[in-house]
GROMACS .gro file of C-alpha atoms in nm:
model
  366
    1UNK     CA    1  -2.340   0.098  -0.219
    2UNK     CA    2  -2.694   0.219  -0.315
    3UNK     CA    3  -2.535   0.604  -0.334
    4UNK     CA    4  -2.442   0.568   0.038
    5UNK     CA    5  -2.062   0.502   0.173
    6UNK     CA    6  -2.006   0.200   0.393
    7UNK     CA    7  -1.705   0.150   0.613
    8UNK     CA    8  -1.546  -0.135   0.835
    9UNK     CA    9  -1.266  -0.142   1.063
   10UNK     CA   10  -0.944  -0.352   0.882
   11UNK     CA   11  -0.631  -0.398   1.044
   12UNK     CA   12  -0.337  -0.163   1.061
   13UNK     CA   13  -0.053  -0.379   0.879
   14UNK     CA   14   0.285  -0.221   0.704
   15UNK     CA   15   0.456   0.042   0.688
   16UNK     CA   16   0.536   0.188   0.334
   17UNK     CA   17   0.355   0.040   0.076
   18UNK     CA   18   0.104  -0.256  -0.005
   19UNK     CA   19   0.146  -0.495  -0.316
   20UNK     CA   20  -0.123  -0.790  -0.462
   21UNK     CA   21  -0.061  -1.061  -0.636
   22UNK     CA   22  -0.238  -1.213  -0.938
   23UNK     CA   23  -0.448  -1.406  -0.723
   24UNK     CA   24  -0.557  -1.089  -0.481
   25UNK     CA   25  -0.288  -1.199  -0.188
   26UNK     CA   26  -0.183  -0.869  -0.018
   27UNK     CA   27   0.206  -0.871   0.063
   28UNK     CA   28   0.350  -0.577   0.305
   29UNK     CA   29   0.612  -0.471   0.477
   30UNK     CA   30   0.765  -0.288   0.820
   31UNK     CA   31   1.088  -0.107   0.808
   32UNK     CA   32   1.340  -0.345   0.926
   33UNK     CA   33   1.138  -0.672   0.777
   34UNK     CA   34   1.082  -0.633   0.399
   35UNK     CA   35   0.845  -0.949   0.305
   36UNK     CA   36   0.531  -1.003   0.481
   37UNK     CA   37   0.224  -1.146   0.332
   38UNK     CA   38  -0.180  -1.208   0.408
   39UNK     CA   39  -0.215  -1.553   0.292
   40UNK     CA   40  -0.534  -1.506   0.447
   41UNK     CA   41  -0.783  -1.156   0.396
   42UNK     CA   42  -0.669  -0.945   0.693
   43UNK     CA   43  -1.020  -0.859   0.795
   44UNK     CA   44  -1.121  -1.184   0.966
   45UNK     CA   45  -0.897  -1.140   1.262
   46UNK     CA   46  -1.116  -0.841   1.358
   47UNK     CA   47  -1.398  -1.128   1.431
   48UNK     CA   48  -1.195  -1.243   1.823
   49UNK     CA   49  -1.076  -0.906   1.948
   50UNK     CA   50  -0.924  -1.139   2.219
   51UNK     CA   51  -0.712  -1.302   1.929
   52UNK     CA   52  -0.393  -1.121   1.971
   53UNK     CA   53  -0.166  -1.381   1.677
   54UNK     CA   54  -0.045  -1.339   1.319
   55UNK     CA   55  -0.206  -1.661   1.206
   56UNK     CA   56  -0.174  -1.647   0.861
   57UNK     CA   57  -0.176  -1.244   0.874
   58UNK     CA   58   0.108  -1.032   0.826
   59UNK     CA   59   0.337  -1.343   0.779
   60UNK     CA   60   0.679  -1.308   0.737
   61UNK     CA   61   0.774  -1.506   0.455
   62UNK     CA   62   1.167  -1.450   0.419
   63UNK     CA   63   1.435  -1.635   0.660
   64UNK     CA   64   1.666  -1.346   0.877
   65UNK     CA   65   1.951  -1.419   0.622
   66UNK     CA   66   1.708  -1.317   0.349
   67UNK     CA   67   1.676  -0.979   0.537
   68UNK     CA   68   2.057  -0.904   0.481
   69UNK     CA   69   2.156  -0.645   0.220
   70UNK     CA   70   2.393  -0.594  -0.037
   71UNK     CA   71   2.519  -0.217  -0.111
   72UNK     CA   72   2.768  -0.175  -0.363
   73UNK     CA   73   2.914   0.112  -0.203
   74UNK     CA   74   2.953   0.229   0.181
   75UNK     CA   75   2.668   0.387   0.351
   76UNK     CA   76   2.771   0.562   0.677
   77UNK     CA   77   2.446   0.788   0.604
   78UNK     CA   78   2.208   0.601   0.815
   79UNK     CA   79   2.030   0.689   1.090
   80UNK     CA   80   2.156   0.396   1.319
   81UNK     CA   81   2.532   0.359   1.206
   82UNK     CA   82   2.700   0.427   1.536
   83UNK     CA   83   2.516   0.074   1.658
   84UNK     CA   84   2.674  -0.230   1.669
   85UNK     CA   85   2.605  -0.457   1.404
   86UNK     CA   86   2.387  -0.199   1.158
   87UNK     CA   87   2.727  -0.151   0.942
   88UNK     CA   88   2.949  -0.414   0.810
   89UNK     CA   89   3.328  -0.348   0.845
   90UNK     CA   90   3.313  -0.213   0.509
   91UNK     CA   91   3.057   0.034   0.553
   92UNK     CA   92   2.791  -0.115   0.424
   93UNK     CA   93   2.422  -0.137   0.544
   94UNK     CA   94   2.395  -0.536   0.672
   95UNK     CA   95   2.014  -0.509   0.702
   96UNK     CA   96   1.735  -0.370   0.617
   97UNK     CA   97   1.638  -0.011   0.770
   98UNK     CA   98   1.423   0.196   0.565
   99UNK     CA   99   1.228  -0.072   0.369
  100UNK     CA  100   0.950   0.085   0.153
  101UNK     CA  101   0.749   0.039  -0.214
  102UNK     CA  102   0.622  -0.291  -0.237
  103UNK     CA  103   0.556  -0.434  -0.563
  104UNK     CA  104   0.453  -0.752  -0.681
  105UNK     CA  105   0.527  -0.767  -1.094
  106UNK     CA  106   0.245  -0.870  -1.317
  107UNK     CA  107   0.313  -0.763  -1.605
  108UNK     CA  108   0.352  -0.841  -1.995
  109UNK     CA  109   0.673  -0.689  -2.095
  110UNK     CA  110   0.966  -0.842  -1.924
  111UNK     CA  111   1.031  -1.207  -1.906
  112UNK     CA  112   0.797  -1.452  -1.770
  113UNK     CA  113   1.068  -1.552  -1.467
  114UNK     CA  114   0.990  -1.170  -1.334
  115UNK     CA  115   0.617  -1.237  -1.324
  116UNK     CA  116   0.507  -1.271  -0.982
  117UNK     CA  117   0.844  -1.173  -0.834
  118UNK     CA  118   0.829  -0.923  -0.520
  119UNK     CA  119   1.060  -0.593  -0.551
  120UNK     CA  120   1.096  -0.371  -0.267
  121UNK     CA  121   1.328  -0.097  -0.206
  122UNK     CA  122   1.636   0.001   0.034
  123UNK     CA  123   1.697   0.375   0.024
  124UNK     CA  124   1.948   0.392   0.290
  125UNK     CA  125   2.108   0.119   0.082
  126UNK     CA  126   2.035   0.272  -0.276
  127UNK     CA  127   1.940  -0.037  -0.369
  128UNK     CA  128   1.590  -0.303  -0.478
  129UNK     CA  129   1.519  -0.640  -0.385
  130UNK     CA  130   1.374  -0.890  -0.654
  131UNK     CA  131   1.296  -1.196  -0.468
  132UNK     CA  132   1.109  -1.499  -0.607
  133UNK     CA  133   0.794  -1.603  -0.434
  134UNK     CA  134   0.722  -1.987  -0.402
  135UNK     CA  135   0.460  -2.176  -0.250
  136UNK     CA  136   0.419  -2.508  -0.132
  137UNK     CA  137   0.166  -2.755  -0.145
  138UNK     CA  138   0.066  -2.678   0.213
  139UNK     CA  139  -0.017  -2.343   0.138
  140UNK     CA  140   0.303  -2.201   0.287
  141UNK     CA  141   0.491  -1.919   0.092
  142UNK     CA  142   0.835  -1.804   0.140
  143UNK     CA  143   1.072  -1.559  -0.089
  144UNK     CA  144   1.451  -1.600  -0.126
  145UNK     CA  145   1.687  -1.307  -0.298
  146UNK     CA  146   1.719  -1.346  -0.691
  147UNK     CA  147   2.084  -1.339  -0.623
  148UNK     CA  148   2.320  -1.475  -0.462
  149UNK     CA  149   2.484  -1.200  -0.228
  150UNK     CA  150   2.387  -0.913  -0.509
  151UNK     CA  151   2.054  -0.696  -0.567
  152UNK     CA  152   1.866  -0.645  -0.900
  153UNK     CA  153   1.968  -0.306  -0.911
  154UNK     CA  154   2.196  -0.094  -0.651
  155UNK     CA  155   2.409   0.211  -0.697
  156UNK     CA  156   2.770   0.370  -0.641
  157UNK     CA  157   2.537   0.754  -0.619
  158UNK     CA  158   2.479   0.828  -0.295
  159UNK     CA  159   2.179   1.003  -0.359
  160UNK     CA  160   1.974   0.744  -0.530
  161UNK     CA  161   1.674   0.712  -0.316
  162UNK     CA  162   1.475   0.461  -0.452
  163UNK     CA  163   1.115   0.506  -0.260
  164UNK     CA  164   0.807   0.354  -0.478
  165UNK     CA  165   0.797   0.110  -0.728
  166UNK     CA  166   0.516   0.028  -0.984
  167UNK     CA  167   0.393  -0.277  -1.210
  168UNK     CA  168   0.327  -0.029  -1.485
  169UNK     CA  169   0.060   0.001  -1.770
  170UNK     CA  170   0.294  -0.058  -2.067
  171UNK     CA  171   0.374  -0.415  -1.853
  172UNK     CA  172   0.738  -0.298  -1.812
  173UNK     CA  173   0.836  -0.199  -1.411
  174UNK     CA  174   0.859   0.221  -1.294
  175UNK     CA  175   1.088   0.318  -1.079
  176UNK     CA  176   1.020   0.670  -0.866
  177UNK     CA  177   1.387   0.787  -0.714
  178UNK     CA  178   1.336   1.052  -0.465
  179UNK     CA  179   1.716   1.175  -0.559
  180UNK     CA  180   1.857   1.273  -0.236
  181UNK     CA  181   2.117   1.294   0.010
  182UNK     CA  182   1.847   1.279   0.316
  183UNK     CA  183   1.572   1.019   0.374
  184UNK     CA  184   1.487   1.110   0.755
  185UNK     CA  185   1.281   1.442   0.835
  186UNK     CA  186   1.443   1.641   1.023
  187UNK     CA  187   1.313   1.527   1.391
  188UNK     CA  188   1.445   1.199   1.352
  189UNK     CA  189   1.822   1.277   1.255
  190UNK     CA  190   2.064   1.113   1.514
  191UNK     CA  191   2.315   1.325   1.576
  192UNK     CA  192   2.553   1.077   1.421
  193UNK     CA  193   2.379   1.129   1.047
  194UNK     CA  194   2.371   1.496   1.095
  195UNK     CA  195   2.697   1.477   1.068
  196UNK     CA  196   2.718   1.245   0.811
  197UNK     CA  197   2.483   1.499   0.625
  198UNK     CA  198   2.668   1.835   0.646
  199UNK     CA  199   3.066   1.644   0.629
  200UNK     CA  200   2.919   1.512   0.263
  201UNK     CA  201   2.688   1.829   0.177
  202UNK     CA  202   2.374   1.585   0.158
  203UNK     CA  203   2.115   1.842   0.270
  204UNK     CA  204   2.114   1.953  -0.158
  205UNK     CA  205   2.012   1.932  -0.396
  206UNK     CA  206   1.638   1.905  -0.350
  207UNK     CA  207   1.480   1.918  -0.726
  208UNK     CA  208   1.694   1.616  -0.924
  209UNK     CA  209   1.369   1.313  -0.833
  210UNK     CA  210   1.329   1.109  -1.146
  211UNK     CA  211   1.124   0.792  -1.270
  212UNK     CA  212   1.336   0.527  -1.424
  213UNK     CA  213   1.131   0.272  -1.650
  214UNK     CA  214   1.293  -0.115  -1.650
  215UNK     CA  215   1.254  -0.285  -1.982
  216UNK     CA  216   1.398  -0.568  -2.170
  217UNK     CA  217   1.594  -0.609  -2.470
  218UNK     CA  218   1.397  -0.871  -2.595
  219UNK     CA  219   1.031  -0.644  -2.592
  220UNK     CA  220   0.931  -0.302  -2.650
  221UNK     CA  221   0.708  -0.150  -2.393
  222UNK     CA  222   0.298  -0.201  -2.454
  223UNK     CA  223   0.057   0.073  -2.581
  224UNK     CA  224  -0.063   0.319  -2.352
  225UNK     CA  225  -0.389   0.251  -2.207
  226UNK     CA  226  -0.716   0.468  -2.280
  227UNK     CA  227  -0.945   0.261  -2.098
  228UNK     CA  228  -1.154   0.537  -1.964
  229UNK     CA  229  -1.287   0.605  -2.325
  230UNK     CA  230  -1.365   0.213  -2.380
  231UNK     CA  231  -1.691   0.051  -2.426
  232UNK     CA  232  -1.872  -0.170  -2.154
  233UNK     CA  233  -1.747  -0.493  -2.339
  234UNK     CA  234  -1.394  -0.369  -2.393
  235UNK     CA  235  -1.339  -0.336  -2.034
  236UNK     CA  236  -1.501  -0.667  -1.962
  237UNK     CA  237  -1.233  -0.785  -2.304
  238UNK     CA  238  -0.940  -0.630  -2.074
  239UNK     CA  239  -1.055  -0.856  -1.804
  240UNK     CA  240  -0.820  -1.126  -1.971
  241UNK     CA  241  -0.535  -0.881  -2.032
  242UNK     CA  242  -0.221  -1.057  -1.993
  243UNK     CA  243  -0.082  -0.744  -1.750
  244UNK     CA  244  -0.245  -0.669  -1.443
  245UNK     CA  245  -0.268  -0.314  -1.478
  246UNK     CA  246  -0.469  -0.400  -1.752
  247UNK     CA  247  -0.706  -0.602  -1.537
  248UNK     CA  248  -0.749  -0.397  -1.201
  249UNK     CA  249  -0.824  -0.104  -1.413
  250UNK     CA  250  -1.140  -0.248  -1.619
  251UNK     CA  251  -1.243  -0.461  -1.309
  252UNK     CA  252  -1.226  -0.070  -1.110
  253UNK     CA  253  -1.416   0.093  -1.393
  254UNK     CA  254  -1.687  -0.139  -1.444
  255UNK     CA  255  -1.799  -0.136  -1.078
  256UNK     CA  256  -1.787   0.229  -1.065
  257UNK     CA  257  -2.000   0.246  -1.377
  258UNK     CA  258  -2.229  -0.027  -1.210
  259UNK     CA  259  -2.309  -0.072  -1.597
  260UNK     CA  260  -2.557  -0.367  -1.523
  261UNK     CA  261  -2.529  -0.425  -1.927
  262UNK     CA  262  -2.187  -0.592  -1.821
  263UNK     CA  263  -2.362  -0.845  -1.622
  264UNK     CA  264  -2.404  -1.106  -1.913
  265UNK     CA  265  -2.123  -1.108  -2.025
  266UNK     CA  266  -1.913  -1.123  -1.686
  267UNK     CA  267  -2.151  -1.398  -1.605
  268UNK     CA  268  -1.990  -1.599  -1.967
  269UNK     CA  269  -1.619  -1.506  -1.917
  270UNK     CA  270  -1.663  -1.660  -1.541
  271UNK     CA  271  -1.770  -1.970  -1.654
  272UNK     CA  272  -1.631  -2.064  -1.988
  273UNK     CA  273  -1.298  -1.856  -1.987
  274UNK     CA  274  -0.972  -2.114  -1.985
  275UNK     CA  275  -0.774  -1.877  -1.800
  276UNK     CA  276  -0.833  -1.846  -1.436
  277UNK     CA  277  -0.715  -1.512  -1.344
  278UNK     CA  278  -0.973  -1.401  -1.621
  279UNK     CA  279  -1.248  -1.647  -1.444
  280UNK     CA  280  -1.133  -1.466  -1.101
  281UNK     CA  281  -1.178  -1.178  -1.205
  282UNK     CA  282  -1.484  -1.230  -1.330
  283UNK     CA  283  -1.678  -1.352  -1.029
  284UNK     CA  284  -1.499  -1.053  -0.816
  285UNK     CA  285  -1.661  -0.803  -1.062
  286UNK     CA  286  -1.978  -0.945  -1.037
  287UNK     CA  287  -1.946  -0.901  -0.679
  288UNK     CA  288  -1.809  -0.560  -0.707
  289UNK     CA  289  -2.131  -0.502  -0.969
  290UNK     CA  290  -2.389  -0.671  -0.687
  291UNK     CA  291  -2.472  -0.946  -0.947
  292UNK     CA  292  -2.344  -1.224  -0.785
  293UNK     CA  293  -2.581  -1.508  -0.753
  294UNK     CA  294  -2.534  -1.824  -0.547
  295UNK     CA  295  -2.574  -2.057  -0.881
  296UNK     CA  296  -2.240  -1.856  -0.993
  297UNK     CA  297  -2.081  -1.928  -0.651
  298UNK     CA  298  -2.215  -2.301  -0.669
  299UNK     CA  299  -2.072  -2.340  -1.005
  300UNK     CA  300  -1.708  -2.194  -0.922
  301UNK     CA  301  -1.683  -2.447  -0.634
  302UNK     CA  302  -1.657  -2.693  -0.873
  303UNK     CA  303  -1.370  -2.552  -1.071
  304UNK     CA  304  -1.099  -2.724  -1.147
  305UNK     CA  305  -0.893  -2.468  -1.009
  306UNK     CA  306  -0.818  -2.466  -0.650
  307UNK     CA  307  -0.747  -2.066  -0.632
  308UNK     CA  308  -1.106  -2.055  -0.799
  309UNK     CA  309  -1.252  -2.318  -0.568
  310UNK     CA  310  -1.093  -2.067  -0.265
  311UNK     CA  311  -1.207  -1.752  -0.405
  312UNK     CA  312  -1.585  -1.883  -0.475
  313UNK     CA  313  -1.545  -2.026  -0.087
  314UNK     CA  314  -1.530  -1.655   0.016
  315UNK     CA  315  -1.774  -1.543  -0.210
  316UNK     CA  316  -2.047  -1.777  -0.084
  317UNK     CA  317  -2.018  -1.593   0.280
  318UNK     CA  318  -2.315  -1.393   0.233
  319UNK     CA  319  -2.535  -1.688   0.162
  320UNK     CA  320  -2.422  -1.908   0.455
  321UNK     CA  321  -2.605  -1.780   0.729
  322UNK     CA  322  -2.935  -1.792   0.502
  323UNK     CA  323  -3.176  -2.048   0.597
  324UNK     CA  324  -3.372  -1.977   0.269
  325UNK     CA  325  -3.122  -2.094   0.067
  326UNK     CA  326  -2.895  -2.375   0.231
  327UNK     CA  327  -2.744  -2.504  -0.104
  328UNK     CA  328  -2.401  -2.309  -0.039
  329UNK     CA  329  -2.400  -2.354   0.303
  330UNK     CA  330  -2.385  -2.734   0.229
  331UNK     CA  331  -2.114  -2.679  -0.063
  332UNK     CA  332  -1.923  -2.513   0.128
  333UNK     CA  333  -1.893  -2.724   0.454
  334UNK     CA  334  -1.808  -3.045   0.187
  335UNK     CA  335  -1.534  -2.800   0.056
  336UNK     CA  336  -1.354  -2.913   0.403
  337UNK     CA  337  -1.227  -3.191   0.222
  338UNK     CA  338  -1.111  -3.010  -0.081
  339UNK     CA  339  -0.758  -3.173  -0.158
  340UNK     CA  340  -0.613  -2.829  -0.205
  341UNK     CA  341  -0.479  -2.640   0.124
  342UNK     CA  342  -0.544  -2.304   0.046
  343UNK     CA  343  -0.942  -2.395  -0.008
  344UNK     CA  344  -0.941  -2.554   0.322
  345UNK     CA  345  -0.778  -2.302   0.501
  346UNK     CA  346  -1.096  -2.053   0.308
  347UNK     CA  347  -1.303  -2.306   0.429
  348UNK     CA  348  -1.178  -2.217   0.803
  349UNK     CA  349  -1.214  -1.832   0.742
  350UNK     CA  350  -1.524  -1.856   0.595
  351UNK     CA  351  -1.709  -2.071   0.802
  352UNK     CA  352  -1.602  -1.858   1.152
  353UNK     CA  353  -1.871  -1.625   0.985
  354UNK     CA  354  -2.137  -1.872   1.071
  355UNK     CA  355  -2.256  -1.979   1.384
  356UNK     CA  356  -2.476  -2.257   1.257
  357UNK     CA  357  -2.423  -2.669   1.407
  358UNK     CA  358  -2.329  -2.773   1.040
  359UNK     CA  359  -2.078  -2.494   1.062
  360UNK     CA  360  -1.903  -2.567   1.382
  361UNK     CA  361  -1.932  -2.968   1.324
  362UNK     CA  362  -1.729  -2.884   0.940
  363UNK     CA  363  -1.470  -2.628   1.196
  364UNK     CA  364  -1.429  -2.931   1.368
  365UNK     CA  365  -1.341  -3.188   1.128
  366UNK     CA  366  -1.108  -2.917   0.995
   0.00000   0.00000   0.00000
């Protein structure tokens, strides 16, 4: 900012891998639980450091049977399989162990069921998890398996690793197989896989990794992207690009430009677009661009969408504190009745920033 680096402490969450959402949610994971998810940003529980709960942070958002597996071939190569319960009679991995590449799909080119769906990968298992993410009215989200007792893709080869998965440019979903007989390095083996690795000749080979590319039959793949060669107004065009890629990408490159010519038109897409991932966007670019003013914030609390409504809560932090300009405080404390949950629960966040009466009276109504 200004030619000068800022940093901030954030949380340490996950283990292998972080995925986002349309709507900028961050979902995670740890080895042995594979769906975890910020319904709130991560960075407010640095605020107490006497808080010591999840709260909305690092959720878990699948049920324990959700975290059993589904092989379709036995897997004595993992690290734990001498320990009760880790294989089922036939062989097979029961849970997760070695959960990694987290990957929320939003893209263009495979049916609109898979849009929003969470993959993550078992390579102990050789296997990926699609599991379809829901959320209630209350704000609450939870994922359940695609299929019943199955995976969306496993393998009989031993040596398919999958380890990172990707909501590509051309909208279709990359998969990066690491192609080997070993996952651990070497100072983790148990004695029970290292013989599980040299009985089986696992240790090779080492040079077979590949990159699988899932498409449909009903859609050919989209054009690859050039977006480094477009035009300020392209970018701010691929803003409502119906594949996420698409939309990361221009928001990325117009802040690191900090093209102030985009400023106009950001300022029309976030208020007259009829999409609201293209309005989100929007107002986050601003931000990203230092353009943000509190008329735009004021104007997005009104939206009639509630993710809008949330996002433009969070934006409006900067202002609340100010005593020059009280307007957003005011909006923002009234946003405690919002019908919507998830602007509420902003609401909360947001106002723990301030330590103003109006604040703390609005915490407490909450």
């Amino acid at each position: 900012i200004d030619g000068k680096w800022r940093k901030r402490p954030v949380p340490v969450l996950g283990h292998w891998g972080v995925g986002m959402d349309d709507f900028g949610r961050t979902y995670m994971n740890g080895n042995s639980g594979p769906l975890r998810a910020n319904v709130i940003a991560s960075h407010y529980h640095l605020r107490n450091p006497n808080f010591g709960g999840s709260g909305g942070v690092y959720e878990a958002i699948s049920s324990a049977e959700e975290n059993e597996v589904w092989p379709v071939r036995p897997t004595p190569g993992v690290n734990r399989g001498y320990m009760n319960g880790v294989l089922r009679k036939d062989g097979t991995l029961a849970k997760y162990t070695a959960c990694c590449a987290v990957a929320i799909f939003r893209g263009d080119r495979l049916p609109d069921d898979v849009r929003g769906n969470y993959f993550v990968a078992e390579p102990a298992a050789h296997l990926i998890r699609r599991s379809i993410v829901t959320e209630a009215d209350d704000g609450r989200i939870s994922a359940a398996n695609a299929y019943k007792k199955a995976e969306f893709l496993a393998s009989t080869d031993e040596r398919f690793r999958p380890v990172n998965i990707y909501s590509a440019p051309d909208g279709t979903l990359y998969i990066v197989d690491m192609y080997r007989g070993t996952l651990e390095s070497h100072p983790f083996v148990t004695t029970f896989l290292k013989r599980q690795i040299y009985e089986r000749g696992l240790d090779q080979p080492l040079d077979r990794g590949r990159i699988y590319r899932v498409v449909h039959e009903s859609m050919k793949p989209g054009p690859a992207p050039r977006m480094s060669r477009m035009s300020t107004a392209e970018l701010v065009g691929c803003l409502s690009h119906r594949n996420g890629w698409w939309r990361d990408t221009a928001q990325r490159l117009l802040v690191e430009r900090n093209d102030r010519a985009a400023v106009a038109a950001l300022r029309k897409l976030a208020a007259e677009s009829t999409w609201e991932i293209a309005r989100l966007h929007a107002l986050w670019t601003l931000e990203g661009l230092a353009a943000l003013q509190a008329g735009d914030v004021i104007a997005a609390l009104g939206d009639k969408s509630a993710r809008i409504r949330a996002a433009a809560v969070r934006l409006a932090e900067p202002w609340l504190g100010s005593r020059d300009d009280a307007r957003l405080l005011t909006a923002v404390t009234k946003a405690n009745e919002d019908p919507a949950a998830g602007v509420r629960l902003q609401v909360a966040a947001s106002l723990g920033e301030v330590k103003t009466p109006e604040a703390e009276a609005a915490l407490a109504t909450l």
